[in-house]
Amino acid sequence: MDPAGGAVAHTFQGAFPEELGASNRLAPAEPWREGHIRALGQELRDFAVAIHGGRLGELHLGLGDQEVRDRMARVRADTLRLAMAFIAAGALAAWVFAGLLLRPLNRIADVLQRFRPGVHREEIPGSDDEIGDVAARINEVTARLHETHLQMLHAEKLASVGRLAAGVAHEINNPLSGALHCLENLRSDDGDAARRQEYYGLMADGISRAQRVVRSLLEFGRQHPPRIASVDLDAVVGKALDLMRVPFERAGVRVETRLAAGLGRVPADAHQIEQVVLNLLLNAMEAMPGGGKVTVETLATADGCRVAIRDTGPGIPPGVRAHIFDPFFTTKGAQGGSGLGLSVSLGVVERHGGRIEVSEAPGGGASFEVVLPLRPAAGPGEGACCHARSGCSSRTTSP
């Protein structure tokens, strides 16, 4: 527009709209101005700039507000689409990367979760990267832990054998002494053939009896590889009681058993559970140096199969109870064991998914209850540990 307000040049395809001529004019010496005007049926945003201080006129640039808003909306939409594309691409890349990273880590976590020293161990699959190196190191550590735990179990077994030694020696000595006496009689007696046969029978019976005791002790003390199988809990308890029969007699300890008939089977390592029961029986006997009574009971409850061992000793003082499962903790002084019996027993039971509950026995003394979980599923002839309300009966014996 010239200084008089006439259109010198314009971009309209038709004639220059007359209503724009007087709109948004600059004041004298005003360099530029932004104004809002209504023309051509819409709101316009007009920018006016003086040319050479207005001596040559003004340059006007007009934009429709709606067009500006539409263009801004399109820019925002394009920007949003671009941002979403970047986010989606980033998320996909992160998902792929996380999968590559987390998949082996999840495998490691799963294997470690199933790891049970002395019961269950499996190798973590390796790979040719840093995670593979980590897996290899973890395999080494778990192998050492597994082996260390087995050695610890075996050492505690041997310690238990040592605690049984006096009773076992007496049990072996009696039949051997009888056999030796019969042999002496055979040497000095040339007569009666029937009596010789009687002596032969007595000798064979005595030697067989000693052999059974030695075989039971060797079987218990042998190092067995851990193996979870369907186990008759009553039979495991019975084997431990057989080993303790003579030590109990020598210590003046009476035994009362209440074994639930039809208790069923539990998934366990029979040798390890037998060691737990034997440790608890030895502790009960040693808690009653002047004699007493041990009650052994098996039963089924809603949360699992239980083996309860109660004695009539002095019980466990409250200040001691919190530490009885600590490794190397013992109240027996120099005459006692390694202080590992209860610690090892608790570790075995927990690795079977169970627990040991300690309380005061009715009428005094200590009560230890080993709780093993129910069998997950029952196959034909291999039922789960029966529930106490399902008709399980019990029997009481007092050898």
C-alpha positions as a Markdown table, in Angstrom:
| # | Residue | x | y | z |
|---|---|---|---|---|
| 1 | Met | 0.0 | 0.0 | 0.0 |
| 2 | Asp | 1.3 | 3.5 | -0.9 |
| 3 | Pro | 1.4 | 6.3 | 1.7 |
| 4 | Ala | -2.1 | 7.3 | 0.6 |
| 5 | Gly | -3.5 | 3.8 | 1.4 |
| 6 | Gly | -3.9 | 2.6 | -2.2 |
| 7 | Ala | -2.9 | -1.0 | -3.1 |
| 8 | Val | 0.2 | -1.0 | -5.1 |
| 9 | Ala | 0.4 | -4.8 | -5.4 |
| 10 | His | -1.6 | -7.6 | -3.9 |
| 11 | Thr | -1.9 | -11.4 | -4.0 |
| 12 | Phe | -5.7 | -11.6 | -4.4 |
| 13 | Gln | -6.8 | -13.3 | -7.6 |
| 14 | Gly | -9.6 | -10.8 | -8.1 |
| 15 | Ala | -9.8 | -7.2 | -7.3 |
| 16 | Phe | -8.3 | -5.8 | -4.0 |
| 17 | Pro | -11.0 | -5.8 | -1.3 |
| 18 | Glu | -11.8 | -2.2 | -0.6 |
| 19 | Glu | -12.6 | -2.8 | 3.1 |
| 20 | Leu | -8.9 | -3.7 | 3.8 |
| 21 | Gly | -7.6 | -0.3 | 2.6 |
| 22 | Ala | -8.4 | 1.6 | 5.8 |
| 23 | Ser | -7.8 | -1.3 | 8.2 |
| 24 | Asn | -4.9 | -1.5 | 10.6 |
| 25 | Arg | -3.1 | 1.6 | 9.3 |
| 26 | Leu | 0.2 | 2.6 | 10.9 |
| 27 | Ala | 0.4 | 5.9 | 12.8 |
| 28 | Pro | 3.1 | 8.4 | 11.8 |
| 29 | Ala | 6.6 | 7.1 | 12.8 |
| 30 | Glu | 5.1 | 3.8 | 14.0 |
| 31 | Pro | 7.4 | 1.0 | 12.6 |
| 32 | Trp | 4.9 | -1.9 | 12.8 |
| 33 | Arg | 1.6 | -3.1 | 14.2 |
| 34 | Glu | -0.4 | -6.3 | 14.6 |
| 35 | Gly | -4.1 | -5.9 | 14.4 |
| 36 | His | -7.2 | -8.1 | 14.3 |
| 37 | Ile | -9.8 | -7.2 | 11.7 |
| 38 | Arg | -12.9 | -8.7 | 10.3 |
| 39 | Ala | -13.0 | -8.8 | 6.5 |
| 40 | Leu | -13.9 | -11.2 | 3.7 |
| 41 | Gly | -16.3 | -12.9 | 6.1 |
| 42 | Gln | -13.7 | -14.1 | 8.6 |
| 43 | Glu | -11.4 | -12.9 | 11.4 |
| 44 | Leu | -8.0 | -11.9 | 10.1 |
| 45 | Arg | -4.7 | -11.3 | 11.9 |
| 46 | Asp | -2.9 | -8.4 | 10.0 |
| 47 | Phe | 0.7 | -7.5 | 10.4 |
| 48 | Ala | 1.7 | -4.0 | 9.0 |
| 49 | Val | 5.3 | -2.9 | 8.6 |
| 50 | Ala | 6.5 | 0.6 | 7.5 |
| 51 | Ile | 8.7 | 0.8 | 4.4 |
| 52 | His | 11.5 | 3.3 | 4.8 |
| 53 | Gly | 9.7 | 4.9 | 7.7 |
| 54 | Gly | 6.4 | 5.0 | 5.8 |
| 55 | Arg | 7.8 | 7.2 | 3.0 |
| 56 | Leu | 7.3 | 4.4 | 0.5 |
| 57 | Gly | 4.1 | 3.1 | 2.2 |
| 58 | Glu | 3.3 | -0.1 | 4.1 |
| 59 | Leu | 3.6 | -3.8 | 3.7 |
| 60 | His | 0.7 | -5.8 | 5.1 |
| 61 | Leu | 0.6 | -9.6 | 5.7 |
| 62 | Gly | -2.8 | -11.0 | 6.6 |
| 63 | Leu | -3.6 | -14.5 | 7.9 |
| 64 | Gly | -7.0 | -15.9 | 8.6 |
| 65 | Asp | -7.3 | -17.0 | 12.3 |
| 66 | Gln | -9.2 | -20.2 | 11.3 |
| 67 | Glu | -6.5 | -21.1 | 8.8 |
| 68 | Val | -3.8 | -20.6 | 11.5 |
| 69 | Arg | -5.8 | -22.7 | 14.0 |
| 70 | Asp | -6.2 | -25.4 | 11.4 |
| 71 | Arg | -2.6 | -25.4 | 10.5 |
| 72 | Met | -1.6 | -25.5 | 14.2 |
| 73 | Ala | -4.0 | -28.4 | 14.7 |
| 74 | Arg | -2.4 | -30.3 | 11.9 |
| 75 | Val | 1.0 | -29.6 | 13.2 |
| 76 | Arg | 0.0 | -30.8 | 16.7 |
| 77 | Ala | -1.6 | -33.9 | 15.2 |
| 78 | Asp | 1.5 | -34.6 | 13.1 |
| 79 | Thr | 3.7 | -34.0 | 16.1 |
| 80 | Leu | 1.6 | -36.3 | 18.2 |
| 81 | Arg | 1.7 | -39.0 | 15.6 |
| 82 | Leu | 5.4 | -38.7 | 15.3 |
| 83 | Ala | 5.8 | -38.8 | 19.1 |
| 84 | Met | 3.6 | -41.9 | 19.3 |
| 85 | Ala | 5.6 | -43.5 | 16.5 |
| 86 | Phe | 8.8 | -42.8 | 18.4 |
| 87 | Ile | 7.3 | -44.1 | 21.7 |
| 88 | Ala | 6.0 | -47.2 | 20.0 |
| 89 | Ala | 9.4 | -47.9 | 18.4 |
| 90 | Gly | 11.1 | -47.2 | 21.7 |
| 91 | Ala | 8.7 | -49.5 | 23.6 |
| 92 | Leu | 9.2 | -52.3 | 21.0 |
| 93 | Ala | 13.0 | -51.9 | 21.2 |
| 94 | Ala | 12.8 | -51.9 | 25.0 |
| 95 | Trp | 10.6 | -55.0 | 25.0 |
| 96 | Val | 13.0 | -56.9 | 22.7 |
| 97 | Phe | 16.0 | -55.8 | 24.7 |
| 98 | Ala | 14.2 | -56.7 | 28.0 |
| 99 | Gly | 13.3 | -60.0 | 26.6 |
| 100 | Leu | 16.8 | -60.7 | 25.6 |
| 101 | Leu | 18.1 | -59.6 | 29.0 |
| 102 | Leu | 15.3 | -60.9 | 31.3 |
| 103 | Arg | 14.7 | -64.3 | 29.8 |
| 104 | Pro | 18.0 | -65.7 | 31.0 |
| 105 | Leu | 17.7 | -63.9 | 34.3 |
| 106 | Asn | 14.2 | -65.4 | 34.8 |
| 107 | Arg | 15.7 | -68.8 | 34.1 |
| 108 | Ile | 18.4 | -68.2 | 36.7 |
| 109 | Ala | 15.7 | -67.0 | 39.2 |
| 110 | Asp | 13.5 | -70.1 | 38.5 |
| 111 | Val | 16.4 | -72.5 | 39.1 |
| 112 | Leu | 17.5 | -70.7 | 42.3 |
| 113 | Gln | 13.9 | -70.7 | 43.6 |
| 114 | Arg | 13.8 | -74.5 | 43.1 |
| 115 | Phe | 17.2 | -75.0 | 44.6 |
| 116 | Arg | 17.2 | -77.1 | 47.9 |
| 117 | Pro | 20.6 | -77.9 | 49.2 |
| 118 | Gly | 20.8 | -81.6 | 49.9 |
| 119 | Val | 17.5 | -82.3 | 48.2 |
| 120 | His | 17.3 | -80.7 | 44.8 |
| 121 | Arg | 19.8 | -79.0 | 42.5 |
| 122 | Glu | 19.8 | -78.4 | 38.7 |
| 123 | Glu | 22.2 | -76.7 | 36.4 |
| 124 | Ile | 21.4 | -73.2 | 35.0 |
| 125 | Pro | 21.7 | -73.3 | 31.1 |
| 126 | Gly | 24.8 | -71.4 | 30.0 |
| 127 | Ser | 25.4 | -68.9 | 27.2 |
| 128 | Asp | 28.3 | -67.1 | 25.6 |
| 129 | Asp | 27.8 | -63.7 | 27.2 |
| 130 | Glu | 28.1 | -61.9 | 30.6 |
| 131 | Ile | 24.9 | -63.6 | 31.9 |
| 132 | Gly | 26.3 | -66.9 | 30.9 |
| 133 | Asp | 29.3 | -66.2 | 33.0 |
| 134 | Val | 27.0 | -65.3 | 35.9 |
| 135 | Ala | 25.1 | -68.5 | 35.5 |
| 136 | Ala | 28.4 | -70.5 | 35.5 |
| 137 | Arg | 29.5 | -68.9 | 38.7 |
| 138 | Ile | 26.1 | -69.6 | 40.3 |
| 139 | Asn | 26.3 | -73.2 | 39.2 |
| 140 | Glu | 29.7 | -73.5 | 40.9 |
| 141 | Val | 28.4 | -71.9 | 44.1 |
| 142 | Thr | 25.2 | -74.1 | 44.3 |
| 143 | Ala | 27.3 | -77.2 | 43.6 |
| 144 | Arg | 29.6 | -76.3 | 46.5 |
| 145 | Leu | 26.6 | -75.5 | 48.8 |
| 146 | His | 25.0 | -78.8 | 47.8 |
| 147 | Glu | 28.1 | -80.8 | 48.5 |
| 148 | Thr | 28.8 | -78.9 | 51.7 |
| 149 | His | 25.3 | -79.6 | 52.9 |
| 150 | Leu | 25.6 | -83.3 | 52.1 |
| 151 | Gln | 28.9 | -83.5 | 54.0 |
| 152 | Met | 27.3 | -81.7 | 56.9 |
| 153 | Leu | 24.4 | -84.1 | 56.9 |
| 154 | His | 26.8 | -87.0 | 56.8 |
| 155 | Ala | 28.9 | -85.6 | 59.6 |
| 156 | Glu | 25.9 | -85.1 | 61.8 |
| 157 | Lys | 24.9 | -88.7 | 61.0 |
| 158 | Leu | 28.3 | -89.9 | 62.2 |
| 159 | Ala | 27.9 | -87.8 | 65.3 |
| 160 | Ser | 24.5 | -89.5 | 66.0 |
| 161 | Val | 26.1 | -92.9 | 65.5 |
| 162 | Gly | 28.7 | -91.9 | 68.1 |
| 163 | Arg | 26.0 | -90.9 | 70.5 |
| 164 | Leu | 24.4 | -94.4 | 69.9 |
| 165 | Ala | 27.7 | -96.2 | 70.3 |
| 166 | Ala | 27.3 | -97.3 | 73.9 |
| 167 | Gly | 23.9 | -98.8 | 73.4 |
| 168 | Val | 24.9 | -100.5 | 70.1 |
| 169 | Ala | 28.0 | -102.0 | 71.8 |
| 170 | His | 25.8 | -103.4 | 74.5 |
| 171 | Glu | 23.3 | -104.7 | 71.9 |
| 172 | Ile | 26.1 | -106.5 | 70.0 |
| 173 | Asn | 28.0 | -107.7 | 73.0 |
| 174 | Asn | 25.0 | -109.6 | 74.5 |
| 175 | Pro | 24.4 | -112.0 | 71.6 |
| 176 | Leu | 28.1 | -112.4 | 70.9 |
| 177 | Ser | 28.7 | -113.3 | 74.6 |
| 178 | Gly | 25.9 | -115.8 | 74.3 |
| 179 | Ala | 27.4 | -117.3 | 71.2 |
| 180 | Leu | 30.8 | -117.5 | 72.8 |
| 181 | His | 29.2 | -119.3 | 75.9 |
| 182 | Cys | 27.6 | -121.8 | 73.6 |
| 183 | Leu | 30.9 | -122.4 | 71.8 |
| 184 | Glu | 32.6 | -123.0 | 75.1 |
| 185 | Asn | 29.9 | -125.5 | 76.0 |
| 186 | Leu | 30.4 | -127.3 | 72.7 |
| 187 | Arg | 34.0 | -127.7 | 73.3 |
| 188 | Ser | 33.5 | -129.2 | 76.7 |
| 189 | Asp | 30.4 | -131.3 | 76.0 |
| 190 | Asp | 30.8 | -134.3 | 73.7 |
| 191 | Gly | 27.5 | -135.8 | 74.5 |
| 192 | Asp | 24.0 | -135.1 | 73.5 |
| 193 | Ala | 23.5 | -134.3 | 69.8 |
| 194 | Ala | 20.2 | -132.6 | 70.5 |
| 195 | Arg | 22.0 | -130.2 | 72.9 |
| 196 | Arg | 24.6 | -129.5 | 70.3 |
| 197 | Gln | 21.9 | -128.6 | 67.8 |
| 198 | Glu | 20.4 | -126.3 | 70.4 |
| 199 | Tyr | 23.7 | -124.6 | 70.9 |
| 200 | Tyr | 24.1 | -124.2 | 67.1 |
| 201 | Gly | 20.7 | -122.6 | 66.9 |
| 202 | Leu | 21.4 | -120.2 | 69.8 |
| 203 | Met | 24.7 | -119.2 | 68.2 |
| 204 | Ala | 23.2 | -118.6 | 64.8 |
| 205 | Asp | 20.4 | -116.6 | 66.4 |
| 206 | Gly | 22.8 | -114.4 | 68.4 |
| 207 | Ile | 25.1 | -113.8 | 65.5 |
| 208 | Ser | 22.2 | -112.9 | 63.3 |
| 209 | Arg | 20.9 | -110.5 | 65.9 |
| 210 | Ala | 24.3 | -108.8 | 66.1 |
| 211 | Gln | 24.5 | -108.7 | 62.3 |
| 212 | Arg | 21.1 | -107.0 | 62.1 |
| 213 | Val | 22.2 | -104.3 | 64.6 |
| 214 | Val | 25.4 | -103.6 | 62.6 |
| 215 | Arg | 23.6 | -103.6 | 59.3 |
| 216 | Ser | 21.0 | -101.1 | 60.6 |
| 217 | Leu | 23.7 | -98.8 | 62.0 |
| 218 | Leu | 25.8 | -99.0 | 58.8 |
| 219 | Glu | 22.7 | -98.3 | 56.7 |
| 220 | Phe | 21.9 | -95.2 | 58.8 |
| 221 | Gly | 25.5 | -93.9 | 58.8 |
| 222 | Arg | 26.0 | -94.4 | 55.0 |
| 223 | Gln | 26.0 | -91.3 | 52.9 |
| 224 | His | 23.0 | -91.5 | 50.6 |
| 225 | Pro | 22.4 | -89.3 | 47.6 |
| 226 | Pro | 19.3 | -87.1 | 48.2 |
| 227 | Arg | 16.2 | -88.6 | 46.6 |
| 228 | Ile | 12.6 | -87.4 | 47.0 |
| 229 | Ala | 10.2 | -90.4 | 46.7 |
| 230 | Ser | 6.9 | -91.5 | 48.1 |
| 231 | Val | 7.7 | -92.4 | 51.7 |
| 232 | Asp | 5.8 | -94.3 | 54.4 |
| 233 | Leu | 6.2 | -91.9 | 57.3 |
| 234 | Asp | 5.3 | -94.6 | 59.9 |
| 235 | Ala | 8.0 | -96.9 | 58.5 |
| 236 | Val | 10.6 | -94.1 | 58.8 |
| 237 | Val | 9.7 | -93.4 | 62.4 |
| 238 | Gly | 9.8 | -97.2 | 63.1 |
| 239 | Lys | 13.4 | -97.5 | 61.8 |
| 240 | Ala | 14.5 | -94.6 | 64.0 |
| 241 | Leu | 12.8 | -96.2 | 67.0 |
| 242 | Asp | 14.5 | -99.5 | 66.3 |
| 243 | Leu | 17.9 | -97.8 | 66.4 |
| 244 | Met | 16.9 | -96.2 | 69.7 |
| 245 | Arg | 15.5 | -99.3 | 71.4 |
| 246 | Val | 18.6 | -100.3 | 73.3 |
| 247 | Pro | 19.8 | -96.7 | 74.2 |
| 248 | Phe | 16.3 | -96.1 | 75.6 |
| 249 | Glu | 16.4 | -99.3 | 77.7 |
| 250 | Arg | 19.9 | -98.4 | 79.1 |
| 251 | Ala | 18.7 | -94.8 | 79.9 |
| 252 | Gly | 15.5 | -96.0 | 81.6 |
| 253 | Val | 13.3 | -94.3 | 79.0 |
| 254 | Arg | 9.9 | -95.8 | 78.3 |
| 255 | Val | 8.5 | -95.2 | 74.8 |
| 256 | Glu | 4.8 | -94.8 | 73.9 |
| 257 | Thr | 3.9 | -94.7 | 70.3 |
| 258 | Arg | 0.7 | -93.5 | 68.7 |
| 259 | Leu | 1.0 | -94.1 | 65.0 |
| 260 | Ala | -1.9 | -93.2 | 62.8 |
| 261 | Ala | -3.2 | -96.2 | 60.8 |
| 262 | Gly | -3.4 | -95.6 | 57.1 |
| 263 | Leu | -1.4 | -92.4 | 57.4 |
| 264 | Gly | -0.4 | -92.7 | 53.8 |
| 265 | Arg | 2.8 | -91.5 | 52.0 |
| 266 | Val | 4.5 | -88.1 | 51.8 |
| 267 | Pro | 7.1 | -86.9 | 49.2 |
| 268 | Ala | 10.4 | -86.9 | 51.1 |
| 269 | Asp | 13.9 | -88.2 | 51.3 |
| 270 | Ala | 13.5 | -91.2 | 53.7 |
| 271 | His | 17.1 | -91.2 | 55.0 |
| 272 | Gln | 17.1 | -87.4 | 55.8 |
| 273 | Ile | 13.7 | -87.6 | 57.6 |
| 274 | Glu | 14.9 | -90.6 | 59.5 |
| 275 | Gln | 18.0 | -88.6 | 60.6 |
| 276 | Val | 15.7 | -85.8 | 61.8 |
| 277 | Val | 13.5 | -88.2 | 63.9 |
| 278 | Leu | 16.6 | -89.8 | 65.3 |
| 279 | Asn | 18.1 | -86.5 | 66.3 |
| 280 | Leu | 14.9 | -85.5 | 68.1 |
| 281 | Leu | 14.7 | -88.9 | 69.9 |
| 282 | Leu | 18.4 | -88.6 | 71.0 |
| 283 | Asn | 17.7 | -85.1 | 72.3 |
| 284 | Ala | 14.6 | -86.3 | 74.2 |
| 285 | Met | 16.7 | -89.1 | 75.8 |
| 286 | Glu | 19.5 | -86.8 | 76.8 |
| 287 | Ala | 17.0 | -84.4 | 78.3 |
| 288 | Met | 16.1 | -87.1 | 80.8 |
| 289 | Pro | 19.3 | -88.5 | 82.3 |
| 290 | Gly | 17.4 | -90.1 | 85.2 |
| 291 | Gly | 14.9 | -91.8 | 82.9 |
| 292 | Gly | 11.4 | -90.8 | 81.8 |
| 293 | Lys | 8.9 | -91.3 | 79.0 |
| 294 | Val | 9.0 | -90.3 | 75.3 |
| 295 | Thr | 5.8 | -90.2 | 73.4 |
| 296 | Val | 6.0 | -90.5 | 69.6 |
| 297 | Glu | 2.9 | -89.7 | 67.6 |
| 298 | Thr | 2.1 | -89.5 | 63.9 |
| 299 | Leu | -1.1 | -87.8 | 62.7 |
| 300 | Ala | -2.6 | -86.0 | 59.8 |
| 301 | Thr | -4.0 | -82.5 | 60.0 |
| 302 | Ala | -5.3 | -80.0 | 57.5 |
| 303 | Asp | -1.8 | -78.6 | 56.9 |
| 304 | Gly | 0.2 | -81.8 | 56.6 |
| 305 | Cys | 1.5 | -85.0 | 58.2 |
| 306 | Arg | 3.0 | -84.5 | 61.6 |
| 307 | Val | 5.5 | -86.4 | 63.7 |
| 308 | Ala | 5.3 | -85.3 | 67.3 |
| 309 | Ile | 8.0 | -86.3 | 69.8 |
| 310 | Arg | 7.4 | -85.3 | 73.5 |
| 311 | Asp | 9.5 | -86.0 | 76.6 |
| 312 | Thr | 9.0 | -85.6 | 80.3 |
| 313 | Gly | 12.2 | -83.8 | 80.9 |
| 314 | Pro | 12.7 | -80.3 | 82.4 |
| 315 | Gly | 11.6 | -78.6 | 79.1 |
| 316 | Ile | 13.3 | -75.7 | 77.3 |
| 317 | Pro | 13.7 | -72.4 | 79.2 |
| 318 | Pro | 12.2 | -69.4 | 77.4 |
| 319 | Gly | 15.6 | -67.7 | 77.0 |
| 320 | Val | 17.0 | -70.8 | 75.3 |
| 321 | Arg | 14.1 | -71.6 | 73.0 |
| 322 | Ala | 15.0 | -68.7 | 70.6 |
| 323 | His | 18.5 | -70.2 | 70.0 |
| 324 | Ile | 18.0 | -74.0 | 69.9 |
| 325 | Phe | 18.1 | -74.0 | 66.1 |
| 326 | Asp | 21.2 | -71.8 | 65.9 |
| 327 | Pro | 24.3 | -73.7 | 64.5 |
| 328 | Phe | 26.7 | -74.9 | 67.2 |
| 329 | Phe | 24.4 | -73.8 | 70.0 |
| 330 | Thr | 24.3 | -76.4 | 72.8 |
| 331 | Thr | 23.4 | -76.5 | 76.5 |
| 332 | Lys | 25.2 | -79.8 | 77.1 |
| 333 | Gly | 28.6 | -78.4 | 77.6 |
| 334 | Ala | 31.7 | -80.5 | 76.9 |
| 335 | Gln | 29.7 | -83.7 | 77.2 |
| 336 | Gly | 27.3 | -82.7 | 74.5 |
| 337 | Gly | 27.2 | -83.1 | 70.7 |
| 338 | Ser | 28.3 | -80.7 | 68.0 |
| 339 | Gly | 25.4 | -78.3 | 68.4 |
| 340 | Leu | 24.4 | -78.9 | 64.8 |
| 341 | Gly | 21.7 | -81.6 | 65.3 |
| 342 | Leu | 18.7 | -79.2 | 65.5 |
| 343 | Ser | 20.1 | -76.8 | 63.0 |
| 344 | Val | 20.6 | -79.6 | 60.4 |
| 345 | Ser | 17.2 | -81.0 | 61.2 |
| 346 | Leu | 15.5 | -77.7 | 60.7 |
| 347 | Gly | 17.3 | -77.2 | 57.4 |
| 348 | Val | 16.2 | -80.7 | 56.2 |
| 349 | Val | 12.6 | -80.1 | 57.1 |
| 350 | Glu | 12.4 | -76.7 | 55.6 |
| 351 | Arg | 13.9 | -77.9 | 52.3 |
| 352 | His | 11.1 | -80.4 | 52.2 |
| 353 | Gly | 8.7 | -77.5 | 52.5 |
| 354 | Gly | 7.8 | -78.2 | 56.1 |
| 355 | Arg | 8.6 | -76.8 | 59.5 |
| 356 | Ile | 9.4 | -77.8 | 63.1 |
| 357 | Glu | 7.2 | -76.5 | 65.9 |
| 358 | Val | 8.5 | -76.3 | 69.5 |
| 359 | Ser | 6.3 | -76.1 | 72.5 |
| 360 | Glu | 5.9 | -77.2 | 76.1 |
| 361 | Ala | 4.6 | -80.8 | 76.4 |
| 362 | Pro | 1.4 | -81.4 | 78.4 |
| 363 | Gly | 2.5 | -82.0 | 82.0 |
| 364 | Gly | 6.0 | -80.6 | 81.4 |
| 365 | Gly | 8.8 | -81.4 | 79.1 |
| 366 | Ala | 9.5 | -80.4 | 75.5 |
| 367 | Ser | 7.4 | -81.1 | 72.4 |
| 368 | Phe | 8.9 | -81.1 | 68.9 |
| 369 | Glu | 6.5 | -81.5 | 66.0 |
| 370 | Val | 7.8 | -82.1 | 62.4 |
| 371 | Val | 5.2 | -81.0 | 59.9 |
| 372 | Leu | 5.6 | -82.2 | 56.3 |
| 373 | Pro | 3.4 | -80.9 | 53.5 |
| 374 | Leu | 0.6 | -83.1 | 52.1 |
| 375 | Arg | 1.3 | -84.9 | 48.8 |
| 376 | Pro | 0.1 | -82.6 | 45.9 |
| 377 | Ala | -1.7 | -85.4 | 44.1 |
| 378 | Ala | -2.6 | -89.0 | 44.9 |
| 379 | Gly | -2.2 | -91.8 | 42.4 |
| 380 | Pro | -3.7 | -95.3 | 42.6 |
| 381 | Gly | -2.4 | -97.0 | 45.7 |
| 382 | Glu | -0.4 | -94.0 | 46.7 |
| 383 | Gly | -2.8 | -91.8 | 48.6 |
| 384 | Ala | -2.0 | -88.5 | 50.2 |
| 385 | Cys | -1.5 | -88.2 | 53.9 |
| 386 | Cys | -5.0 | -88.8 | 55.2 |
| 387 | His | -6.9 | -86.1 | 57.1 |
| 388 | Ala | -7.6 | -86.7 | 60.8 |
| 389 | Arg | -11.3 | -86.3 | 60.1 |
| 390 | Ser | -11.4 | -88.8 | 57.3 |
| 391 | Gly | -11.5 | -91.9 | 59.5 |
| 392 | Cys | -7.8 | -92.4 | 60.3 |
| 393 | Ser | -7.5 | -94.6 | 63.3 |
| 394 | Ser | -4.5 | -94.8 | 65.7 |
| 395 | Arg | -2.8 | -97.5 | 67.7 |
| 396 | Thr | -0.9 | -97.2 | 70.9 |
| 397 | Thr | 2.0 | -99.4 | 71.9 |
| 398 | Ser | 4.5 | -99.4 | 74.7 |
| 399 | Pro | 7.5 | -101.5 | 73.9 |
